[in-house]
Amino acid sequence: MAESDGQERTEDPTGRRLSQAKEKGQIPRSKEAATAAVLVAGMAGLMLSGRSLGLALLEVFRSSFSLEREAVFDPQLMIEALATHIAQVVWPMLSWFAVVLLAAILGSTLLGGLNFSSQAMMPKLSKLNPMNGIKRMFGVQALVELLKSIAKVTFIGTIAALLLRSNLSHLLNLSVEQLSVGLMDALDLLLWIGLAICCSLLPIVAIDVPFQVWNHTRQLKMTKQEVKDEYKDIEGKPEVKGRIRRMQYEMANRRMMAEVPKADVVVTNPTHYAVALKYDRTKPKGAPVVVAKGVDEVAMKIREIAREHKITQVASPALARAIYHTTKLEQEIPDGLFMAVAQILAYVFQLQAYQAGKGNRPTPLPDELPIPNELRH
């Protein structure tokens, strides 16, 4: 289907397009499925509850024709008799109605599910336009529906003719049976033939359901430009997205900087990189965790906060780069860096003890810490 700009609807509908269509009441529905469900369930319900319903009706007839003459002219007795007759019939009828009602709901919602759309309930003046009505009557969709109806009538009529032909001898034998036996036999045969004719709708349903799904998708297909426009609407304009990213980056930075005062040591490049590490001494099997990291201006801000809170800073360019490139925030350092970081933490803890007057001055760290080649950057 060509659009005004020459583009064709070649793209499958997006989730948003399907959601909007559902809000408007545009969902795939199969009338054939609903009809077949009601007919099959109705016939099956009659087969299950028909005996109790027939016995109830028979009792109503018997009691109705056995009324005494005085009761016929007594309004009070007639009202009581009517109530009794209704009570005798209502429960078998209600069970059958319940089966049919449940089948009608399931058959209607089997394809498309339950959907309540206020937009679909709103009156549309365009539907009152006679020209639009004529177009619908003589349009392609009307022609398709006409062909479907002819095919259905032909198919079901053929099935009915075959069933009658196969049971012709049984039908002819009914005339020689006793009245009571013949009636029961005829009713039984009628129910089975009716159920078989109703079941002949199932192949039609099997064809119609996939067709309705395909047709619904086809009607909602989009052009490439519509997909692009929708993506822009969802994602927003580039400048807005950029501003959101900047705000998110700033918020993440603020949260990260708030963790720097909790660190045990800051490993620096010493100018371009800075990594803040925290080690929980109550968890001997745990590893140091990166609570903050950054380069250039962010690294400078980390060092500044570390100075303000008197966090020990250790210059180790290779280790700072290795931690920065191999470890994410709030993650433990890799196994290969345990030895190097352990030496730095031991140095820091000894230095803190020395500054507190509880130990000797620690031995300076070696110029080269043990860093595996695969973790060097």
mmCIF file of N, CA and C in Angstrom, residues 98-223:
data_model
loop_
_atom_site.group_PDB
_atom_site.id
_atom_site.type_symbol
_atom_site.label_atom_id
_atom_site.label_comp_id
_atom_site.label_asym_id
_atom_site.label_seq_id
_atom_site.Cartn_x
_atom_site.Cartn_y
_atom_site.Cartn_z
ATOM 1 N N ALA A 98 -25.201 -21.397 30.928
ATOM 2 C CA ALA A 98 -23.861 -21.121 31.458
ATOM 3 C C ALA A 98 -22.794 -21.663 30.521
ATOM 4 N N VAL A 99 -23.016 -22.874 29.994
ATOM 5 C CA VAL A 99 -22.051 -23.450 29.048
ATOM 6 C C VAL A 99 -21.944 -22.596 27.795
ATOM 7 N N VAL A 100 -23.083 -22.176 27.264
ATOM 8 C CA VAL A 100 -23.080 -21.353 26.043
ATOM 9 C C VAL A 100 -22.434 -19.996 26.303
ATOM 10 N N LEU A 101 -22.745 -19.389 27.462
ATOM 11 C CA LEU A 101 -22.163 -18.085 27.783
ATOM 12 C C LEU A 101 -20.649 -18.175 27.917
ATOM 13 N N LEU A 102 -20.160 -19.204 28.625
ATOM 14 C CA LEU A 102 -18.718 -19.385 28.776
ATOM 15 C C LEU A 102 -18.054 -19.605 27.420
ATOM 16 N N ALA A 103 -18.696 -20.384 26.561
ATOM 17 C CA ALA A 103 -18.144 -20.620 25.223
ATOM 18 C C ALA A 103 -18.123 -19.332 24.410
ATOM 19 N N ALA A 104 -19.152 -18.509 24.556
ATOM 20 C CA ALA A 104 -19.189 -17.245 23.819
ATOM 21 C C ALA A 104 -18.060 -16.316 24.250
ATOM 22 N N ILE A 105 -17.786 -16.265 25.554
ATOM 23 C CA ILE A 105 -16.709 -15.401 26.057
ATOM 24 C C ILE A 105 -15.349 -15.927 25.602
ATOM 25 N N LEU A 106 -15.137 -17.237 25.757
ATOM 26 C CA LEU A 106 -13.853 -17.815 25.364
ATOM 27 C C LEU A 106 -13.637 -17.721 23.857
ATOM 28 N N GLY A 107 -14.681 -17.989 23.083
ATOM 29 C CA GLY A 107 -14.544 -17.920 21.634
ATOM 30 C C GLY A 107 -14.246 -16.518 21.134
ATOM 31 N N SER A 108 -14.815 -15.508 21.804
ATOM 32 C CA SER A 108 -14.592 -14.124 21.378
ATOM 33 C C SER A 108 -13.225 -13.601 21.791
ATOM 34 N N THR A 109 -12.717 -14.090 22.930
ATOM 35 C CA THR A 109 -11.444 -13.574 23.445
ATOM 36 C C THR A 109 -10.267 -14.492 23.178
ATOM 37 N N LEU A 110 -10.528 -15.637 22.540
ATOM 38 C CA LEU A 110 -9.430 -16.554 22.260
ATOM 39 C C LEU A 110 -8.368 -15.893 21.399
ATOM 40 N N LEU A 111 -8.794 -15.094 20.450
ATOM 41 C CA LEU A 111 -7.877 -14.350 19.591
ATOM 42 C C LEU A 111 -7.962 -12.872 19.952
ATOM 43 N N GLY A 112 -6.874 -12.313 20.446
ATOM 44 C CA GLY A 112 -6.849 -10.896 20.807
ATOM 45 C C GLY A 112 -7.016 -10.638 22.285
ATOM 46 N N GLY A 113 -7.588 -11.597 23.019
ATOM 47 C CA GLY A 113 -7.746 -11.427 24.458
ATOM 48 C C GLY A 113 -8.821 -10.412 24.812
ATOM 49 N N LEU A 114 -8.998 -10.216 26.123
ATOM 50 C CA LEU A 114 -9.947 -9.214 26.604
ATOM 51 C C LEU A 114 -9.404 -7.823 26.339
ATOM 52 N N ASN A 115 -10.261 -6.940 25.891
ATOM 53 C CA ASN A 115 -9.816 -5.574 25.599
ATOM 54 C C ASN A 115 -10.994 -4.626 25.750
ATOM 55 N N PHE A 116 -10.794 -3.598 26.579
ATOM 56 C CA PHE A 116 -11.807 -2.563 26.742
ATOM 57 C C PHE A 116 -11.241 -1.266 26.190
ATOM 58 N N SER A 117 -11.898 -0.717 25.199
ATOM 59 C CA SER A 117 -11.416 0.500 24.552
ATOM 60 C C SER A 117 -12.506 1.556 24.570
ATOM 61 N N SER A 118 -12.241 2.640 25.303
ATOM 62 C CA SER A 118 -13.203 3.745 25.328
ATOM 63 C C SER A 118 -13.242 4.471 23.991
ATOM 64 N N GLN A 119 -12.091 4.482 23.273
ATOM 65 C CA GLN A 119 -12.063 5.156 21.976
ATOM 66 C C GLN A 119 -12.953 4.443 20.968
ATOM 67 N N ALA A 120 -12.988 3.109 21.030
ATOM 68 C CA ALA A 120 -13.825 2.377 20.091
ATOM 69 C C ALA A 120 -15.309 2.602 20.357
ATOM 70 N N MET A 121 -15.655 2.987 21.609
ATOM 71 C CA MET A 121 -17.054 3.209 21.962
ATOM 72 C C MET A 121 -17.537 4.606 21.572
ATOM 73 N N MET A 122 -16.606 5.515 21.282
ATOM 74 C CA MET A 122 -17.000 6.873 20.929
ATOM 75 C C MET A 122 -17.680 6.895 19.563
ATOM 76 N N PRO A 123 -18.748 7.682 19.404
ATOM 77 C CA PRO A 123 -19.418 7.760 18.093
ATOM 78 C C PRO A 123 -18.528 8.445 17.058
ATOM 79 N N LYS A 124 -18.578 7.918 15.834
ATOM 80 C CA LYS A 124 -17.798 8.485 14.730
ATOM 81 C C LYS A 124 -18.752 8.925 13.629
ATOM 82 N N LEU A 125 -18.718 10.228 13.321
ATOM 83 C CA LEU A 125 -19.601 10.760 12.294
ATOM 84 C C LEU A 125 -19.274 10.194 10.920
ATOM 85 N N SER A 126 -18.018 9.770 10.730
ATOM 86 C CA SER A 126 -17.635 9.238 9.420
ATOM 87 C C SER A 126 -18.419 7.970 9.083
ATOM 88 N N LYS A 127 -18.868 7.241 10.135
ATOM 89 C CA LYS A 127 -19.638 6.030 9.876
ATOM 90 C C LYS A 127 -21.049 6.338 9.387
ATOM 91 N N LEU A 128 -21.496 7.594 9.576
ATOM 92 C CA LEU A 128 -22.827 7.986 9.109
ATOM 93 C C LEU A 128 -22.804 8.494 7.676
ATOM 94 N N ASN A 129 -21.615 8.611 7.110
ATOM 95 C CA ASN A 129 -21.499 9.098 5.732
ATOM 96 C C ASN A 129 -21.956 7.999 4.779
ATOM 97 N N PRO A 130 -23.023 8.245 3.975
ATOM 98 C CA PRO A 130 -23.510 7.193 3.068
ATOM 99 C C PRO A 130 -22.485 6.785 2.027
ATOM 100 N N MET A 131 -21.629 7.700 1.595
ATOM 101 C CA MET A 131 -20.622 7.359 0.594
ATOM 102 C C MET A 131 -19.628 6.341 1.152
ATOM 103 N N ASN A 132 -19.236 6.553 2.420
ATOM 104 C CA ASN A 132 -18.336 5.583 3.045
ATOM 105 C C ASN A 132 -19.008 4.218 3.174
ATOM 106 N N GLY A 133 -20.315 4.234 3.464
ATOM 107 C CA GLY A 133 -21.038 2.978 3.553
ATOM 108 C C GLY A 133 -21.104 2.250 2.220
ATOM 109 N N ILE A 134 -21.305 3.004 1.144
ATOM 110 C CA ILE A 134 -21.337 2.392 -0.194
ATOM 111 C C ILE A 134 -19.977 1.814 -0.548
ATOM 112 N N LYS A 135 -18.917 2.549 -0.188
ATOM 113 C CA LYS A 135 -17.564 2.034 -0.458
ATOM 114 C C LYS A 135 -17.312 0.734 0.292
ATOM 115 N N ARG A 136 -17.810 0.666 1.545
ATOM 116 C CA ARG A 136 -17.621 -0.566 2.308
ATOM 117 C C ARG A 136 -18.419 -1.712 1.710
ATOM 118 N N MET A 137 -19.620 -1.397 1.187
ATOM 119 C CA MET A 137 -20.473 -2.434 0.619
ATOM 120 C C MET A 137 -19.889 -3.024 -0.654
ATOM 121 N N PHE A 138 -19.223 -2.186 -1.442
ATOM 122 C CA PHE A 138 -18.707 -2.641 -2.734
ATOM 123 C C PHE A 138 -17.182 -2.637 -2.774
ATOM 124 N N GLY A 139 -16.550 -2.599 -1.599
ATOM 125 C CA GLY A 139 -15.090 -2.600 -1.548
ATOM 126 C C GLY A 139 -14.519 -4.006 -1.607
ATOM 127 N N VAL A 140 -13.195 -4.047 -1.550
ATOM 128 C CA VAL A 140 -12.500 -5.330 -1.612
ATOM 129 C C VAL A 140 -12.835 -6.187 -0.393
ATOM 130 N N GLN A 141 -12.913 -5.541 0.794
ATOM 131 C CA GLN A 141 -13.208 -6.291 2.014
ATOM 132 C C GLN A 141 -14.584 -6.939 1.941
ATOM 133 N N ALA A 142 -15.570 -6.201 1.386
ATOM 134 C CA ALA A 142 -16.918 -6.766 1.248
ATOM 135 C C ALA A 142 -16.913 -7.943 0.287
ATOM 136 N N LEU A 143 -16.135 -7.835 -0.795
ATOM 137 C CA LEU A 143 -16.040 -8.939 -1.748
ATOM 138 C C LEU A 143 -15.419 -10.174 -1.107
ATOM 139 N N VAL A 144 -14.374 -9.950 -0.286
ATOM 140 C CA VAL A 144 -13.740 -11.068 0.415
ATOM 141 C C VAL A 144 -14.724 -11.735 1.364
ATOM 142 N N GLU A 145 -15.504 -10.931 2.105
ATOM 143 C CA GLU A 145 -16.476 -11.494 3.036
ATOM 144 C C GLU A 145 -17.565 -12.271 2.298
ATOM 145 N N LEU A 146 -17.977 -11.760 1.104
ATOM 146 C CA LEU A 146 -18.982 -12.468 0.317
ATOM 147 C C LEU A 146 -18.465 -13.827 -0.137
ATOM 148 N N LEU A 147 -17.230 -13.849 -0.632
ATOM 149 C CA LEU A 147 -16.641 -15.110 -1.070
ATOM 150 C C LEU A 147 -16.495 -16.078 0.097
ATOM 151 N N LYS A 148 -16.117 -15.559 1.269
ATOM 152 C CA LYS A 148 -16.002 -16.413 2.456
ATOM 153 C C LYS A 148 -17.360 -17.012 2.820
ATOM 154 N N SER A 149 -18.413 -16.192 2.751
ATOM 155 C CA SER A 149 -19.739 -16.682 3.105
ATOM 156 C C SER A 149 -20.201 -17.776 2.143
ATOM 157 N N ILE A 150 -19.959 -17.550 0.842
ATOM 158 C CA ILE A 150 -20.337 -18.568 -0.152
ATOM 159 C C ILE A 150 -19.572 -19.860 0.092
ATOM 160 N N ALA A 151 -18.266 -19.731 0.379
ATOM 161 C CA ALA A 151 -17.450 -20.921 0.635
ATOM 162 C C ALA A 151 -17.932 -21.648 1.885
ATOM 163 N N LYS A 152 -18.295 -20.893 2.925
ATOM 164 C CA LYS A 152 -18.771 -21.522 4.169
ATOM 165 C C LYS A 152 -20.081 -22.269 3.935
ATOM 166 N N VAL A 153 -21.023 -21.608 3.262
ATOM 167 C CA VAL A 153 -22.316 -22.246 3.016
ATOM 168 C C VAL A 153 -22.129 -23.516 2.186
ATOM 169 N N THR A 154 -21.273 -23.421 1.171
ATOM 170 C CA THR A 154 -21.029 -24.585 0.315
ATOM 171 C C THR A 154 -20.409 -25.731 1.100
ATOM 172 N N PHE A 155 -19.408 -25.401 1.916
ATOM 173 C CA PHE A 155 -18.705 -26.429 2.681
ATOM 174 C C PHE A 155 -19.623 -27.080 3.708
ATOM 175 N N ILE A 156 -20.332 -26.250 4.480
ATOM 176 C CA ILE A 156 -21.205 -26.796 5.531
ATOM 177 C C ILE A 156 -22.382 -27.544 4.906
ATOM 178 N N GLY A 157 -22.909 -27.001 3.805
ATOM 179 C CA GLY A 157 -23.997 -27.712 3.119
ATOM 180 C C GLY A 157 -23.552 -29.063 2.613
ATOM 181 N N THR A 158 -22.338 -29.145 2.107
ATOM 182 C CA THR A 158 -21.817 -30.435 1.638
ATOM 183 C C THR A 158 -21.680 -31.415 2.789
ATOM 184 N N ILE A 159 -21.140 -30.936 3.912
ATOM 185 C CA ILE A 159 -21.002 -31.804 5.087
ATOM 186 C C ILE A 159 -22.374 -32.283 5.560
ATOM 187 N N ALA A 160 -23.367 -31.376 5.595
ATOM 188 C CA ALA A 160 -24.712 -31.753 6.039
ATOM 189 C C ALA A 160 -25.324 -32.782 5.096
ATOM 190 N N ALA A 161 -25.143 -32.591 3.785
ATOM 191 C CA ALA A 161 -25.686 -33.544 2.821
ATOM 192 C C ALA A 161 -25.047 -34.920 2.988
ATOM 193 N N LEU A 162 -23.743 -34.942 3.206
ATOM 194 C CA LEU A 162 -23.057 -36.226 3.396
ATOM 195 C C LEU A 162 -23.533 -36.926 4.671
ATOM 196 N N LEU A 163 -23.754 -36.149 5.729
ATOM 197 C CA LEU A 163 -24.230 -36.747 6.979
ATOM 198 C C LEU A 163 -25.639 -37.318 6.824
ATOM 199 N N LEU A 164 -26.505 -36.558 6.152
ATOM 200 C CA LEU A 164 -27.868 -37.055 5.938
ATOM 201 C C LEU A 164 -27.866 -38.301 5.058
ATOM 202 N N ARG A 165 -27.020 -38.296 4.054
ATOM 203 C CA ARG A 165 -26.956 -39.457 3.166
ATOM 204 C C ARG A 165 -26.449 -40.698 3.899
ATOM 205 N N SER A 166 -25.429 -40.493 4.742
ATOM 206 C CA SER A 166 -24.886 -41.647 5.472
ATOM 207 C C SER A 166 -25.851 -42.182 6.522
ATOM 208 N N ASN A 167 -26.791 -41.329 6.990
ATOM 209 C CA ASN A 167 -27.751 -41.763 8.006
ATOM 210 C C ASN A 167 -29.160 -41.921 7.427
ATOM 211 N N LEU A 168 -29.253 -42.030 6.103
ATOM 212 C CA LEU A 168 -30.572 -42.112 5.461
ATOM 213 C C LEU A 168 -31.335 -43.359 5.895
ATOM 214 N N SER A 169 -30.662 -44.491 5.931
ATOM 215 C CA SER A 169 -31.342 -45.725 6.336
ATOM 216 C C SER A 169 -31.835 -45.633 7.777
ATOM 217 N N HIS A 170 -31.037 -44.991 8.639
ATOM 218 C CA HIS A 170 -31.445 -44.809 10.036
ATOM 219 C C HIS A 170 -32.682 -43.928 10.118
ATOM 220 N N LEU A 171 -32.715 -42.875 9.307
ATOM 221 C CA LEU A 171 -33.874 -41.971 9.292
ATOM 222 C C LEU A 171 -35.136 -42.698 8.822
ATOM 223 N N LEU A 172 -34.989 -43.544 7.817
ATOM 224 C CA LEU A 172 -36.157 -44.256 7.294
ATOM 225 C C LEU A 172 -36.670 -45.281 8.300
ATOM 226 N N ASN A 173 -35.770 -45.851 9.093
ATOM 227 C CA ASN A 173 -36.181 -46.845 10.092
ATOM 228 C C ASN A 173 -36.959 -46.239 11.245
ATOM 229 N N LEU A 174 -36.881 -44.920 11.413
ATOM 230 C CA LEU A 174 -37.608 -44.282 12.514
ATOM 231 C C LEU A 174 -39.117 -44.471 12.366
ATOM 232 N N SER A 175 -39.606 -44.579 11.117
ATOM 233 C CA SER A 175 -41.051 -44.664 10.887
ATOM 234 C C SER A 175 -41.652 -45.997 11.346
ATOM 235 N N VAL A 176 -40.817 -47.005 11.498
ATOM 236 C CA VAL A 176 -41.333 -48.322 11.893
ATOM 237 C C VAL A 176 -41.090 -48.600 13.373
ATOM 238 N N GLU A 177 -40.467 -47.664 14.090
ATOM 239 C CA GLU A 177 -40.205 -47.856 15.509
ATOM 240 C C GLU A 177 -41.401 -47.406 16.334
ATOM 241 N N GLN A 178 -41.493 -47.893 17.557
ATOM 242 C CA GLN A 178 -42.530 -47.417 18.471
ATOM 243 C C GLN A 178 -42.350 -45.926 18.725
ATOM 244 N N LEU A 179 -43.452 -45.253 19.073
ATOM 245 C CA LEU A 179 -43.421 -43.797 19.193
ATOM 246 C C LEU A 179 -42.392 -43.326 20.213
ATOM 247 N N SER A 180 -42.401 -43.890 21.415
ATOM 248 C CA SER A 180 -41.479 -43.437 22.460
ATOM 249 C C SER A 180 -40.035 -43.735 22.092
ATOM 250 N N VAL A 181 -39.816 -44.934 21.544
ATOM 251 C CA VAL A 181 -38.457 -45.293 21.139
ATOM 252 C C VAL A 181 -38.014 -44.454 19.948
ATOM 253 N N GLY A 182 -38.936 -44.255 19.002
ATOM 254 C CA GLY A 182 -38.607 -43.467 17.819
ATOM 255 C C GLY A 182 -38.267 -42.030 18.151
ATOM 256 N N LEU A 183 -39.003 -41.439 19.111
ATOM 257 C CA LEU A 183 -38.720 -40.056 19.508
ATOM 258 C C LEU A 183 -37.332 -39.935 20.127
ATOM 259 N N MET A 184 -37.012 -40.833 21.036
ATOM 260 C CA MET A 184 -35.699 -40.777 21.674
ATOM 261 C C MET A 184 -34.578 -41.021 20.656
ATOM 262 N N ASP A 185 -34.830 -41.984 19.739
ATOM 263 C CA ASP A 185 -33.837 -42.280 18.714
ATOM 264 C C ASP A 185 -33.650 -41.093 17.780
ATOM 265 N N ALA A 186 -34.761 -40.440 17.426
ATOM 266 C CA ALA A 186 -34.688 -39.282 16.526
ATOM 267 C C ALA A 186 -33.948 -38.118 17.187
ATOM 268 N N LEU A 187 -34.259 -37.886 18.464
ATOM 269 C CA LEU A 187 -33.567 -36.808 19.172
ATOM 270 C C LEU A 187 -32.070 -37.081 19.273
ATOM 271 N N ASP A 188 -31.723 -38.311 19.587
ATOM 272 C CA ASP A 188 -30.309 -38.677 19.690
ATOM 273 C C ASP A 188 -29.596 -38.488 18.354
ATOM 274 N N LEU A 189 -30.244 -38.947 17.271
ATOM 275 C CA LEU A 189 -29.650 -38.796 15.943
ATOM 276 C C LEU A 189 -29.535 -37.320 15.553
ATOM 277 N N LEU A 190 -30.551 -36.549 15.903
ATOM 278 C CA LEU A 190 -30.543 -35.117 15.584
ATOM 279 C C LEU A 190 -29.398 -34.397 16.293
ATOM 280 N N LEU A 191 -29.181 -34.755 17.565
ATOM 281 C CA LEU A 191 -28.106 -34.109 18.313
ATOM 282 C C LEU A 191 -26.733 -34.452 17.734
ATOM 283 N N TRP A 192 -26.535 -35.708 17.399
ATOM 284 C CA TRP A 192 -25.226 -36.103 16.854
ATOM 285 C C TRP A 192 -24.979 -35.474 15.491
ATOM 286 N N ILE A 193 -25.999 -35.437 14.644
ATOM 287 C CA ILE A 193 -25.835 -34.793 13.333
ATOM 288 C C ILE A 193 -25.596 -33.290 13.510
ATOM 289 N N GLY A 194 -26.339 -32.681 14.440
ATOM 290 C CA GLY A 194 -26.131 -31.254 14.694
ATOM 291 C C GLY A 194 -24.728 -30.959 15.204
ATOM 292 N N LEU A 195 -24.230 -31.811 16.115
ATOM 293 C CA LEU A 195 -22.875 -31.618 16.632
ATOM 294 C C LEU A 195 -21.842 -31.772 15.516
ATOM 295 N N ALA A 196 -22.052 -32.763 14.636
ATOM 296 C CA ALA A 196 -21.115 -32.969 13.527
ATOM 297 C C ALA A 196 -21.124 -31.769 12.571
ATOM 298 N N ILE A 197 -22.306 -31.223 12.290
ATOM 299 C CA ILE A 197 -22.385 -30.051 11.404
ATOM 300 C C ILE A 197 -21.696 -28.851 12.055
ATOM 301 N N CYS A 198 -21.898 -28.680 13.362
ATOM 302 C CA CYS A 198 -21.231 -27.571 14.064
ATOM 303 C C CYS A 198 -19.716 -27.749 14.050
ATOM 304 N N CYS A 199 -19.256 -28.993 14.226
ATOM 305 C CA CYS A 199 -17.812 -29.252 14.201
ATOM 306 C C CYS A 199 -17.213 -29.010 12.820
ATOM 307 N N SER A 200 -18.063 -29.024 11.776
ATOM 308 C CA SER A 200 -17.540 -28.737 10.435
ATOM 309 C C SER A 200 -17.049 -27.303 10.312
ATOM 310 N N LEU A 201 -17.401 -26.468 11.293
ATOM 311 C CA LEU A 201 -16.887 -25.094 11.298
ATOM 312 C C LEU A 201 -15.432 -25.022 11.741
ATOM 313 N N LEU A 202 -14.933 -26.067 12.407
ATOM 314 C CA LEU A 202 -13.576 -26.020 12.955
ATOM 315 C C LEU A 202 -12.502 -25.858 11.873
ATOM 316 N N PRO A 203 -12.588 -26.559 10.724
ATOM 317 C CA PRO A 203 -11.599 -26.278 9.666
ATOM 318 C C PRO A 203 -11.641 -24.830 9.178
ATOM 319 N N ILE A 204 -12.845 -24.264 9.153
ATOM 320 C CA ILE A 204 -12.959 -22.855 8.749
ATOM 321 C C ILE A 204 -12.277 -21.960 9.774
ATOM 322 N N VAL A 205 -12.450 -22.287 11.061
ATOM 323 C CA VAL A 205 -11.786 -21.521 12.123
ATOM 324 C C VAL A 205 -10.272 -21.636 11.992
ATOM 325 N N ALA A 206 -9.788 -22.841 11.687
ATOM 326 C CA ALA A 206 -8.341 -23.054 11.554
ATOM 327 C C ALA A 206 -7.746 -22.231 10.418
ATOM 328 N N ILE A 207 -8.566 -21.906 9.425
ATOM 329 C CA ILE A 207 -8.096 -21.053 8.323
ATOM 330 C C ILE A 207 -8.266 -19.578 8.669
ATOM 331 N N ASP A 208 -9.387 -19.254 9.334
ATOM 332 C CA ASP A 208 -9.716 -17.847 9.569
ATOM 333 C C ASP A 208 -8.821 -17.205 10.627
ATOM 334 N N VAL A 209 -8.451 -17.949 11.691
ATOM 335 C CA VAL A 209 -7.652 -17.357 12.769
ATOM 336 C C VAL A 209 -6.287 -16.871 12.257
ATOM 337 N N PRO A 210 -5.494 -17.719 11.557
ATOM 338 C CA PRO A 210 -4.219 -17.192 11.021
ATOM 339 C C PRO A 210 -4.426 -16.051 10.038
ATOM 340 N N PHE A 211 -5.525 -16.122 9.257
ATOM 341 C CA PHE A 211 -5.793 -15.034 8.301
ATOM 342 C C PHE A 211 -6.055 -13.721 9.028
ATOM 343 N N GLN A 212 -6.831 -13.765 10.108
ATOM 344 C CA GLN A 212 -7.125 -12.534 10.846
ATOM 345 C C GLN A 212 -5.864 -11.951 11.472
ATOM 346 N N VAL A 213 -4.980 -12.829 11.981
ATOM 347 C CA VAL A 213 -3.716 -12.344 12.544
ATOM 348 C C VAL A 213 -2.870 -11.702 11.455
ATOM 349 N N TRP A 214 -2.776 -12.369 10.301
ATOM 350 C CA TRP A 214 -2.002 -11.819 9.178
ATOM 351 C C TRP A 214 -2.602 -10.503 8.692
ATOM 352 N N ASN A 215 -3.923 -10.458 8.568
ATOM 353 C CA ASN A 215 -4.581 -9.251 8.069
ATOM 354 C C ASN A 215 -4.419 -8.089 9.047
ATOM 355 N N HIS A 216 -4.492 -8.383 10.339
ATOM 356 C CA HIS A 216 -4.302 -7.334 11.353
ATOM 357 C C HIS A 216 -2.886 -6.764 11.283
ATOM 358 N N THR A 217 -1.897 -7.642 11.149
ATOM 359 C CA THR A 217 -0.510 -7.185 11.019
ATOM 360 C C THR A 217 -0.311 -6.389 9.736
ATOM 361 N N ARG A 218 -0.949 -6.849 8.664
ATOM 362 C CA ARG A 218 -0.814 -6.148 7.380
ATOM 363 C C ARG A 218 -1.389 -4.733 7.459
ATOM 364 N N GLN A 219 -2.523 -4.591 8.128
ATOM 365 C CA GLN A 219 -3.147 -3.275 8.242
ATOM 366 C C GLN A 219 -2.315 -2.306 9.076
ATOM 367 N N LEU A 220 -1.509 -2.848 10.000
ATOM 368 C CA LEU A 220 -0.715 -1.992 10.880
ATOM 369 C C LEU A 220 0.735 -1.847 10.419
ATOM 370 N N LYS A 221 1.075 -2.428 9.274
ATOM 371 C CA LYS A 221 2.443 -2.302 8.771
ATOM 372 C C LYS A 221 2.824 -0.840 8.600
ATOM 373 N N MET A 222 4.120 -0.555 8.721
ATOM 374 C CA MET A 222 4.604 0.821 8.729
ATOM 375 C C MET A 222 5.637 1.017 7.627
ATOM 376 N N THR A 223 5.807 2.269 7.232
ATOM 377 C CA THR A 223 6.890 2.603 6.317
ATOM 378 C C THR A 223 8.180 2.760 7.112
#
